[in-house]
Amino acid sequence: MLQRPRRNRKSEVIRQMVQETYVSASNLIFPLFIVEGENQKTEVSSMPGIFRYSIDNLLREVESCMKLGLNSFDLFPNIDEALKDKYATESHRDESLYLRAIRAVKKEFPESCVITDVAMDPYSSDGHDGVVENGEILNDETLEILGKMALAHARSGADIIAPSDMMDGRVGYIRKTLDDAGFTGVSIMSYSAKYASAFYGPFRDALNSAPKFGDKKTYQMNPANQREALIEARLDEAEGADFLMVKPGLPYLDVIKLLKDNTELPIAAYNVSGEYAMIKAAVQNGWLNEQRSVTEVLTSFRRAGASAILTYHAKQVLENKWL
Ligand code: PBG
């Protein structure tokens, strides 16, 4: 036999010599949930090890992550039901929980990278990512609200704005809104290919943000479609996105690879709440080895072509020196 591929696997030294992909702390983005109040830290029941923090505890959490070399955070707010309305006005009110949290993190940790989520659902009394009229999700009316939200985030110090709503034209609208206000340096990480997925369940528990009626299929993508992701990616690129995201992660590795092969922009993968919950549940049952399964999953995103990985495993992986 001329070719014996096993020769390159015969020792740890040689295996490492030919290793093609790595995950490092600099690739990881840690999503963090925020709640109103003081000294709050409540666990999300469907996401063991993941908590909702009040701003004071959020700062301590960010600090401990940064000591581990984890410097990028994506913030998500749990909003009191009484503050929600049809137009998500709480999303751009100057003293809202979310804007206070962004300011607090950037003030105390100016060198951190704060990514903010632009979408109406945590603030919407309908639990949808757009304005609802007669059961329909309105696109262009929603853009105006997204623009206000993005601008409020930029003013509060956000480094990267991440629109996660899947309305048409939102990247261009947000880019123009930011540029017109002088925020030309604020980046946009677009959720380009975001699928109508069952794997967001635990996240909606964390934020209490599930849709009050219907589903998100008129705006999020059909899980059966790959080529449609290219249409979304091309539009986002043309409209000025700096990163393209694929979400969820594991069931869509083919889409990550497809976008990687069709754009020069960096790709982000969102290893979503349900993917996290799946592994945690299996680990708690003694069915999977946590270190090996988590590092294998993270490596798969890098192999598929993702530069950045949004993952709830980020802190634990670094605390335990699993990379
Ligand atoms: C909403 C949003 C969702 C997630 C991030 N932003 C949920 C949804 O679209 O319903 C999901 C993240 C996760 O499941 O970890 N704009």
GROMACS .gro file of C-alpha atoms in nm, residues 19 21 45 58 75 78 80 86 97 100 104 154-155 157-158 206 210 216 227 230 254-255 268 271 285 297 318:
model
   27
   19GLN     CA    1  -0.424   1.918   1.278
   21THR     CA    2  -0.840   2.352   1.265
   45SER     CA    3  -3.409   2.589   3.409
   58LEU     CA    4  -2.337   4.107   3.503
   75LEU     CA    5  -2.633   4.068   2.559
   78ASN     CA    6  -3.542   3.969   3.004
   80ASP     CA    7  -4.087   4.282   3.256
   86LYS     CA    8  -4.691   4.657   2.026
   97LEU     CA    9  -3.245   4.789   3.139
  100ARG     CA   10  -2.803   5.076   3.105
  104ALA     CA   11  -2.220   4.980   3.239
  154ALA     CA   12  -2.457   5.261   1.926
  155ARG     CA   13  -2.503   5.568   2.147
  157GLY     CA   14  -2.137   5.211   2.330
  158ALA     CA   15  -2.212   4.889   2.140
  206ALA     CA   16  -3.477   3.254   2.945
  210ALA     CA   17  -4.205   3.322   2.296
  216LYS     CA   18  -4.193   3.286   1.298
  227ARG     CA   19  -2.978   2.807  -0.168
  230LEU     CA   20  -2.715   3.259  -0.049
  254ASP     CA   21  -2.358   2.285   0.540
  255VAL     CA   22  -2.490   2.642   0.533
  268ALA     CA   23  -2.028   3.358   1.266
  271ASN     CA   24  -2.455   2.738   1.875
  285ASN     CA   25  -2.766   1.160   3.244
  297VAL     CA   26  -1.896   2.058   1.845
  318LEU     CA   27  -1.203   2.821   2.917
   0.00000   0.00000   0.00000
